[in-house]
């Protein structure tokens, strides 16, 4: 299989390399100034972290594998503080590097550890999940969770490169892979309708990591994110469209103590945002129905608890897109026509939620 590249522009441009056997690119991304490389990896992925460490050792680096908890449990202050202590023990300097290997939670943590150590060292990310490849590892957003909300503490710290080995997708549990499809579908709704058409034409194929369009779906979703973050790294305006569906999604994740899959929450959040736009007179019922059909076709959820609204609404108050007391939503005015809805009426918010309640 050939290797493809998507460049993410900006002040510090870098490549996202997509294909198989991509570890040969790793040393070139780290460079020859580094002496020590800390490989932060999900503890459940030693068989994937091992060849990463081997490739780095073969290139002459002093390599140290630092396992962290799997999933969102990694994105905690205590885990981050533990990495800082290990970096200090290893004598890591500003010319050294951090490599993050794992899903989106692991690369978020590794990126923030790199961003905060000595005010910033080089990071290279090796996402091993669909969600990590198309979303978390691309764009330079890093962060951890606190009890009050998800990703409220973090930094913008673009990696030196991202390596997406598509063979790792074959090792994913089916539900985790399908969860990652929510971010792919989101890219279709906000920017690339071809993604939606590929899913609609073959939902079963889209839901399988060895499906006929897997590579194209991954590449298209990455290209959407690269185009957006190249123009707006720090979410000054355009980048907010990548948060389509995420306002409600993050509230659901908090309500579930982050045990609810991110993609499942985003799927529900997109339908909520679509219903909100419809009730605000901005989106047609047909496109709302298309949201439900595409999302359901790959096995993603379309509803959430009927009694959950009061708690979810309270959590949304501290959403990162809010400005002062004004709640802001990314909505659509049409397919690939994202916009914003600011300060919607409380009755509108509640009525839209009833459309996803069960």
Coordinates of C-alpha atoms in Angstrom, one line a residue:
X1 CA 0.0 0.0 0.0
X2 CA 1.3 3.4 -0.9
X3 CA 1.9 6.1 1.8
X4 CA -0.1 9.3 1.5
X5 CA 0.5 12.6 3.2
X6 CA -1.7 15.4 4.3
X7 CA 0.1 18.6 5.3
X8 CA -1.2 20.7 8.2
X9 CA -0.1 24.3 7.6
X10 CA 0.4 27.2 9.9
X11 CA 3.4 28.6 11.7
X12 CA 4.7 25.1 12.4
X13 CA 3.6 22.9 9.5
X14 CA 3.8 19.1 9.7
X15 CA 2.8 16.0 7.8
X16 CA 0.2 13.4 8.7
X17 CA 1.4 10.2 7.1
X18 CA -1.2 7.6 6.3
X19 CA -0.5 4.0 5.2
X20 CA 1.2 0.9 6.4
X21 CA 4.8 0.4 7.6
X22 CA 5.1 4.1 8.4
X23 CA 7.4 3.8 11.4
X24 CA 10.4 4.4 9.2
X25 CA 9.3 8.1 9.1
X26 CA 9.5 8.4 12.9
X27 CA 13.2 9.3 13.3
X28 CA 12.9 12.0 10.6
X29 CA 10.1 13.7 12.5
X30 CA 12.0 13.7 15.8
X31 CA 15.3 14.9 14.2
X32 CA 18.9 14.6 15.2
X33 CA 19.0 17.1 18.1
X34 CA 17.1 14.8 20.4
X35 CA 18.9 12.4 22.7
X36 CA 16.1 11.0 24.9
X37 CA 12.6 10.0 23.7
X38 CA 9.8 9.2 26.1
X39 CA 7.2 6.9 24.5
X40 CA 3.9 7.5 26.3
X41 CA 1.6 4.7 25.4
X42 CA -1.7 3.2 26.6
X43 CA -0.8 0.3 28.9
X44 CA -3.1 -2.0 27.0
X45 CA -1.0 -1.6 23.8
X46 CA 2.4 -3.0 24.6
X47 CA 2.5 -4.9 21.3
X48 CA 2.0 -1.7 19.3
X49 CA 4.3 0.4 21.5
X50 CA 7.1 -2.2 21.2
X51 CA 7.9 -1.7 17.5
X52 CA 7.7 2.1 18.0
X53 CA 10.4 1.8 20.7
X54 CA 12.4 -0.6 18.5
X55 CA 12.4 1.9 15.6
X56 CA 13.6 4.7 17.8
X57 CA 16.3 2.6 19.4
X58 CA 17.5 1.5 16.0
X59 CA 17.8 5.2 15.1
X60 CA 20.1 5.8 18.1
X61 CA 17.9 7.4 20.7
X62 CA 17.7 6.6 24.4
X63 CA 14.1 5.3 24.5
X64 CA 11.9 5.0 27.6
X65 CA 8.5 3.5 27.5
X66 CA 6.0 5.2 29.9
X67 CA 2.7 3.3 30.1
X68 CA -0.4 5.2 31.1
X69 CA -4.0 4.1 31.8
X70 CA -6.2 3.2 28.9
X71 CA -8.9 5.6 27.7
X72 CA -10.0 8.7 29.4
X73 CA -8.5 7.5 32.7
X74 CA -5.2 8.7 31.3
X75 CA -6.4 12.3 31.1
X76 CA -6.1 13.1 34.7
X77 CA -3.9 15.6 36.6
X78 CA -2.3 12.8 38.6
X79 CA -1.3 10.9 35.5
X80 CA 0.1 14.1 33.9
X81 CA 2.1 14.9 37.1
X82 CA 3.5 11.4 37.1
X83 CA 4.8 12.0 33.5
X84 CA 6.4 15.2 34.6
X85 CA 8.2 13.4 37.4
X86 CA 9.4 10.7 35.0
X87 CA 10.7 13.4 32.5
X88 CA 12.7 14.9 35.3
X89 CA 14.2 11.6 36.3
X90 CA 15.2 11.0 32.7
X91 CA 16.8 14.4 32.5
X92 CA 14.8 15.4 29.5
X93 CA 15.9 18.7 27.9
X94 CA 14.2 21.0 25.4
X95 CA 15.8 19.2 22.5
X96 CA 14.3 15.8 23.6
X97 CA 11.0 14.5 22.4
X98 CA 7.8 12.8 23.5
X99 CA 6.1 10.2 21.3
X100 CA 2.4 9.4 22.0
X101 CA 1.1 6.0 21.0
X102 CA -2.6 5.1 21.5
X103 CA -6.0 6.4 21.1
X104 CA -7.2 10.0 21.4
X105 CA -7.0 10.2 25.1
X106 CA -3.3 9.0 25.1
X107 CA -2.3 11.4 22.4
X108 CA -4.1 14.3 24.1
X109 CA -2.2 13.5 27.3
X110 CA 1.2 13.0 25.6
X111 CA 0.8 16.2 23.6
X112 CA 0.0 18.2 26.8
X113 CA 2.8 16.6 28.6
X114 CA 5.1 17.7 25.8
X115 CA 3.6 21.2 25.7
X116 CA 4.0 21.8 29.4
X117 CA 7.4 20.2 30.0
X118 CA 10.1 23.0 29.9
X119 CA 7.4 25.1 28.3
X120 CA 7.3 22.9 25.2
X121 CA 9.3 20.0 23.7
X122 CA 8.8 18.2 20.4
X123 CA 5.9 15.7 20.2
X124 CA 5.2 13.1 17.5
X125 CA 1.9 11.3 17.7
X126 CA 1.2 7.7 16.6
X127 CA -2.6 7.3 16.9
X128 CA -3.8 3.7 16.9
X129 CA -7.6 4.3 16.7
X130 CA -9.9 5.8 14.1
X131 CA -10.9 8.6 16.5
X132 CA -7.2 9.3 17.1
X133 CA -6.3 9.4 13.5
X134 CA -9.1 11.6 12.2
X135 CA -9.5 13.9 15.1
X136 CA -7.5 13.9 18.3
X137 CA -3.9 13.6 16.9
X138 CA -4.4 16.2 14.2
X139 CA -4.6 19.9 14.9
X140 CA -2.4 20.6 18.0
X141 CA -5.1 20.5 20.6
X142 CA -3.8 18.9 23.8
X143 CA -5.4 18.6 27.2
X144 CA -6.7 16.7 30.2
X145 CA -10.0 16.5 32.0
X146 CA -11.0 17.8 35.5
X147 CA -14.1 16.9 37.5
X148 CA -15.8 20.1 36.2
X149 CA -15.5 19.2 32.5
X150 CA -13.7 17.6 29.6
X151 CA -10.6 19.2 28.1
X152 CA -10.9 22.3 30.2
X153 CA -7.1 22.3 30.9
X154 CA -4.8 22.1 27.9
X155 CA -2.7 23.9 25.3
X156 CA -2.3 24.4 21.6
X157 CA 0.9 22.5 20.7
X158 CA 1.2 21.2 17.1
X159 CA 3.1 17.9 16.8
X160 CA 6.2 17.6 14.7
X161 CA 4.3 14.9 12.8
X162 CA 1.6 12.3 12.9
X163 CA 1.9 8.6 11.8
X164 CA -1.3 6.8 11.0
X165 CA -0.7 3.1 10.4
X166 CA -4.0 1.7 9.1
X167 CA -3.2 -1.8 10.1
X168 CA -3.7 -0.9 13.8
X169 CA -7.4 -0.3 13.0
X170 CA -7.8 -4.0 12.5
X171 CA -7.0 -4.6 16.2
X172 CA -9.8 -2.3 17.5
X173 CA -12.9 -3.6 19.2
X174 CA -15.8 -3.1 16.8
X175 CA -17.7 -0.6 19.0
X176 CA -14.6 1.6 19.4
X177 CA -14.1 1.6 15.6
X178 CA -17.8 2.6 15.0
X179 CA -17.5 5.3 17.7
X180 CA -14.6 6.8 15.7
X181 CA -16.9 7.0 12.6
X182 CA -18.9 9.8 14.3
X183 CA -15.9 12.2 13.8
X184 CA -15.6 11.0 10.1
X185 CA -19.4 11.6 9.6
X186 CA -19.0 15.0 11.3
X187 CA -16.4 16.0 8.7
X188 CA -18.9 15.0 6.0
X189 CA -21.6 17.2 7.4
X190 CA -19.5 20.3 8.0
X191 CA -17.3 20.2 4.9
X192 CA -17.1 17.1 2.7
X193 CA -20.4 15.6 1.4
X194 CA -18.5 12.8 -0.4
X195 CA -17.9 11.3 3.0
X196 CA -21.7 11.1 3.6
X197 CA -22.2 9.5 0.2
X198 CA -19.6 6.9 0.8
X199 CA -21.2 5.9 4.1
X200 CA -24.7 6.0 2.6
X201 CA -23.7 3.8 -0.4
X202 CA -22.2 1.1 1.9
X203 CA -22.9 1.4 5.6
X204 CA -21.6 -2.1 6.4
X205 CA -18.4 -1.4 4.6
X206 CA -18.0 2.0 6.4
X207 CA -18.4 0.2 9.7
X208 CA -15.6 -2.3 9.0
X209 CA -11.9 -1.3 9.4
X210 CA -11.1 -3.4 6.3
X211 CA -14.0 -1.9 4.3
X212 CA -13.4 -0.8 0.7
X213 CA -13.5 2.9 1.5
X214 CA -11.7 2.9 4.8
X215 CA -8.6 4.6 3.6
X216 CA -10.5 7.2 1.6
X217 CA -12.8 8.0 4.6
X218 CA -9.7 8.4 6.8
X219 CA -7.9 10.6 4.3
X220 CA -10.9 12.8 3.6
X221 CA -11.6 13.3 7.3
X222 CA -8.0 14.2 8.0
X223 CA -8.0 16.6 5.1
X224 CA -11.0 18.4 6.4
X225 CA -9.4 18.9 9.8
X226 CA -6.0 19.9 8.3
X227 CA -7.7 22.5 6.1
X228 CA -9.5 24.0 9.1
X229 CA -6.7 24.1 11.6
X230 CA -4.2 25.3 9.0
X231 CA -6.3 28.5 8.8
X232 CA -7.2 28.7 12.5
X233 CA -4.9 26.9 14.9
X234 CA -6.2 28.6 18.1
X235 CA -9.9 28.4 17.5
X236 CA -10.3 32.2 16.8
X237 CA -13.3 31.5 14.5
X238 CA -13.3 28.9 11.7
X239 CA -11.9 26.0 13.9
X240 CA -15.0 26.1 16.0
X241 CA -16.8 24.2 13.2
X242 CA -14.9 21.1 14.2
X243 CA -16.9 21.2 17.4
X244 CA -20.2 20.3 15.6
X245 CA -22.2 18.1 18.0
X246 CA -19.6 18.5 20.8
X247 CA -21.4 20.9 23.1
X248 CA -24.0 18.3 24.1
X249 CA -21.5 15.5 23.6
X250 CA -19.1 16.8 26.2
X251 CA -21.9 17.2 28.7
X252 CA -23.0 13.6 28.1
X253 CA -19.5 12.4 28.7
X254 CA -19.2 14.3 32.0
X255 CA -22.6 12.9 33.1
X256 CA -21.3 9.4 32.4
X257 CA -18.0 10.0 34.2
X258 CA -16.2 9.7 30.8
X259 CA -17.2 6.0 30.5
X260 CA -19.4 6.8 27.5
X261 CA -17.6 6.6 24.1
X262 CA -16.8 10.0 22.7
X263 CA -18.1 9.1 19.2
X264 CA -21.4 7.9 20.6
X265 CA -21.8 11.2 22.4
X266 CA -20.9 13.2 19.3
X267 CA -23.4 11.2 17.2
X268 CA -26.2 12.2 19.6
X269 CA -24.8 15.7 19.8
X270 CA -24.9 16.1 16.0
X271 CA -28.6 15.1 15.9
X272 CA -29.3 17.6 18.8
X273 CA -27.5 20.4 16.9
X274 CA -29.5 19.5 13.8
X275 CA -32.8 19.6 15.7
X276 CA -31.7 22.9 17.2
X277 CA -31.0 24.4 13.8
X278 CA -34.3 23.1 12.4
X279 CA -36.3 24.7 15.3
X280 CA -34.4 27.9 14.8
X281 CA -35.5 27.9 11.1
X282 CA -32.0 27.3 9.7
X283 CA -32.0 23.7 8.6
X284 CA -34.5 21.6 6.6
X285 CA -36.3 18.6 8.1
X286 CA -34.8 16.5 5.3
X287 CA -31.2 17.2 6.4
X288 CA -32.2 16.5 10.0
X289 CA -33.5 13.2 8.8
X290 CA -30.3 12.5 6.9
X291 CA -28.4 13.0 10.1
X292 CA -30.4 10.3 11.8
X293 CA -30.2 7.9 8.8
X294 CA -26.5 8.2 8.3
X295 CA -25.6 8.0 12.0
X296 CA -27.9 5.0 12.6
X297 CA -26.8 3.2 9.5
X298 CA -23.4 2.4 11.0
X299 CA -24.7 1.5 14.4
X300 CA -24.2 4.8 16.3
X301 CA -26.8 5.9 18.9
X302 CA -29.3 8.6 18.1
X303 CA -30.8 9.2 21.5
X304 CA -30.1 9.8 25.2
X305 CA -31.9 9.7 28.6
X306 CA -35.2 11.6 28.7
X307 CA -34.6 12.8 32.3
X308 CA -31.0 14.0 31.7
X309 CA -31.6 17.4 30.4
X310 CA -31.3 19.6 33.6
X311 CA -27.9 18.2 34.4
X312 CA -26.7 18.4 30.8
X313 CA -27.9 22.0 30.5
X314 CA -25.9 22.9 33.6
X315 CA -22.7 21.4 32.3
X316 CA -23.1 23.1 28.9
X317 CA -22.8 26.5 30.7
X318 CA -19.0 26.0 31.0
X319 CA -18.6 24.8 27.4
X320 CA -15.4 26.2 25.8
X321 CA -17.4 27.9 23.0
X322 CA -19.4 30.0 25.5
X323 CA -18.5 33.7 25.7
X324 CA -19.4 35.1 29.1
X325 CA -23.0 34.0 29.8
X326 CA -23.8 33.4 26.2
X327 CA -24.0 29.8 25.1
X328 CA -22.9 29.2 21.5
X329 CA -23.5 26.3 19.2
X330 CA -22.1 25.2 15.9
X331 CA -25.0 24.5 13.6
X332 CA -25.6 23.9 9.9
X333 CA -27.5 26.0 7.5
X334 CA -27.1 23.2 4.9
X335 CA -24.7 20.4 4.2
X336 CA -21.1 21.8 4.3
X337 CA -22.6 25.1 5.4
X338 CA -21.6 25.5 9.1
X339 CA -22.6 28.5 11.2
X340 CA -23.2 29.5 14.8
X341 CA -26.2 29.9 16.9
X342 CA -25.6 32.3 19.8
X343 CA -27.7 32.6 23.0
X344 CA -30.6 30.4 21.9
X345 CA -33.8 30.6 24.0
X346 CA -34.0 28.1 26.8
X347 CA -37.3 26.8 25.6
X348 CA -35.7 26.1 22.2
X349 CA -32.8 24.3 23.8
X350 CA -35.1 22.1 25.8
X351 CA -37.5 21.4 22.9
X352 CA -34.6 20.3 20.7
X353 CA -33.4 17.9 23.4
X354 CA -36.8 16.3 23.5
X355 CA -36.1 15.2 19.9
X356 CA -33.2 13.1 21.1
X357 CA -34.6 12.0 24.4
X358 CA -35.7 8.4 25.1

